Amino acid sequence: MNYLRHHSITANYRPLGLTSPPPNFAVMQPLLYKHLSEEYESRGELEIGEESITVQPNVFAQIGIIDVNGVRQMWTKAIIPALLDGRKRELLESEGESQADLEARIVFCDIGSGVGNVCLQVLSETKCPKSVGVEIIPSRIRAAEEASKRAKLLYSDVFSKKEAVWVQGDLVKCAARLNEEGVTVLFTHSWMFDYDLMTKLTNVIAQVPSIQCVVTSRKLDEKVLASTRLRQRTLMHFNADWNDEAPFYVYGK
C-alpha cells in the first residue's frame, strides 16, 4: 500500500505512515476502574456508612449509567449540533473556525458524575480539554480521582494534556464552582430527580451564563429557564443501562 502513496497527486506530499487507532473508552474502562471491588459495586457504589447521605435533601444516589455508545451518541448527535446551531454556525463559517476548534474549547460537566466514567470518556474520545464531575458521595469522588491517576499513567498519550476536575458537594450549591471552571456543556442523568430538585438544578444553570448546552433526562423548569437564552431544542434517545432508548432533553442557545 505504501508505494501507492507515491503516485498520489498533491502539492505538498508528506508520507502518512501508520497512525494509532482512535482512543476507545470501552477498552480503557476496565483498566481504569480495576480498583473498584465487586462488593462496592453491589452496594450501589457506596461505602459502608454512606447510606445516610442518600436520604439527605437534594440527594438521589441512584446508579443509572449512560453507556459508552450512549455517550458517543450524545456528543455527536446532541451536544455538537446544539453548539453549532443557528447563528453560531454562521459565525463559525465567517471566522473560518472548524468544528474541531469548537470542540477543543468545550468544558464538559456531569452533575451526579458517580465514579467519573462519563467525564473520562469525553476526555479520551473527544478534543474536549477539561471535564468537571460534581458528585456528593465521597467514595465515588475518590474512585474518580483514582481512575484519573490510572488514566494519566496507563494512557499518557491520551490524557497528558487533559484535565479532570472532581467536585464533592451538593449540586444545588455548585454554581460558583461551575462559573470558576468555565463550564460550557452540562450533562445530568436526572431521571430520579423530583420537580423541586429540577427547579433547583435549573436555578444553578441560570447562574452560569457560560453554559451553552444542557442534556438532561428530565425537563428543566421552563419558568426559571425563561431568564436565560437556553431553550429546549429537541428530545433524543440514547443507549443507557436501564433503557436502550432512554429519553434526554437537549437545550441550547
Short mmCIF file of C-alpha atoms in Angstrom, two decimals, residues 34-49 63 115 139-140 143:
data_model
loop_
_atom_site.label_atom_id
_atom_site.label_comp_id
_atom_site.label_asym_id
_atom_site.label_seq_id
_atom_site.Cartn_x
_atom_site.Cartn_y
_atom_site.Cartn_z
CA LYS A 34 -9.85 -2.06 38.31
CA HIS A 35 -9.71 -0.67 41.85
CA LEU A 36 -13.49 -0.96 42.33
CA SER A 37 -14.46 -4.11 44.21
CA GLU A 38 -17.50 -6.23 43.42
CA GLU A 39 -18.72 -5.60 46.95
CA TYR A 40 -18.55 -1.82 46.44
CA GLU A 41 -20.42 -2.04 43.16
CA SER A 42 -23.03 -4.40 44.63
CA ARG A 43 -23.79 -1.77 47.30
CA GLY A 44 -24.58 0.73 44.55
CA GLU A 45 -21.13 2.32 44.60
CA LEU A 46 -21.44 3.21 48.26
CA GLU A 47 -19.05 2.51 51.11
CA ILE A 48 -20.45 1.29 54.43
CA GLY A 49 -21.83 4.30 56.28
CA ILE A 63 -26.94 4.25 39.77
CA VAL A 115 -17.16 7.38 39.65
CA SER A 139 -16.20 7.40 47.88
CA ARG A 140 -17.31 7.99 44.30
CA ALA A 143 -12.87 6.40 42.86
#
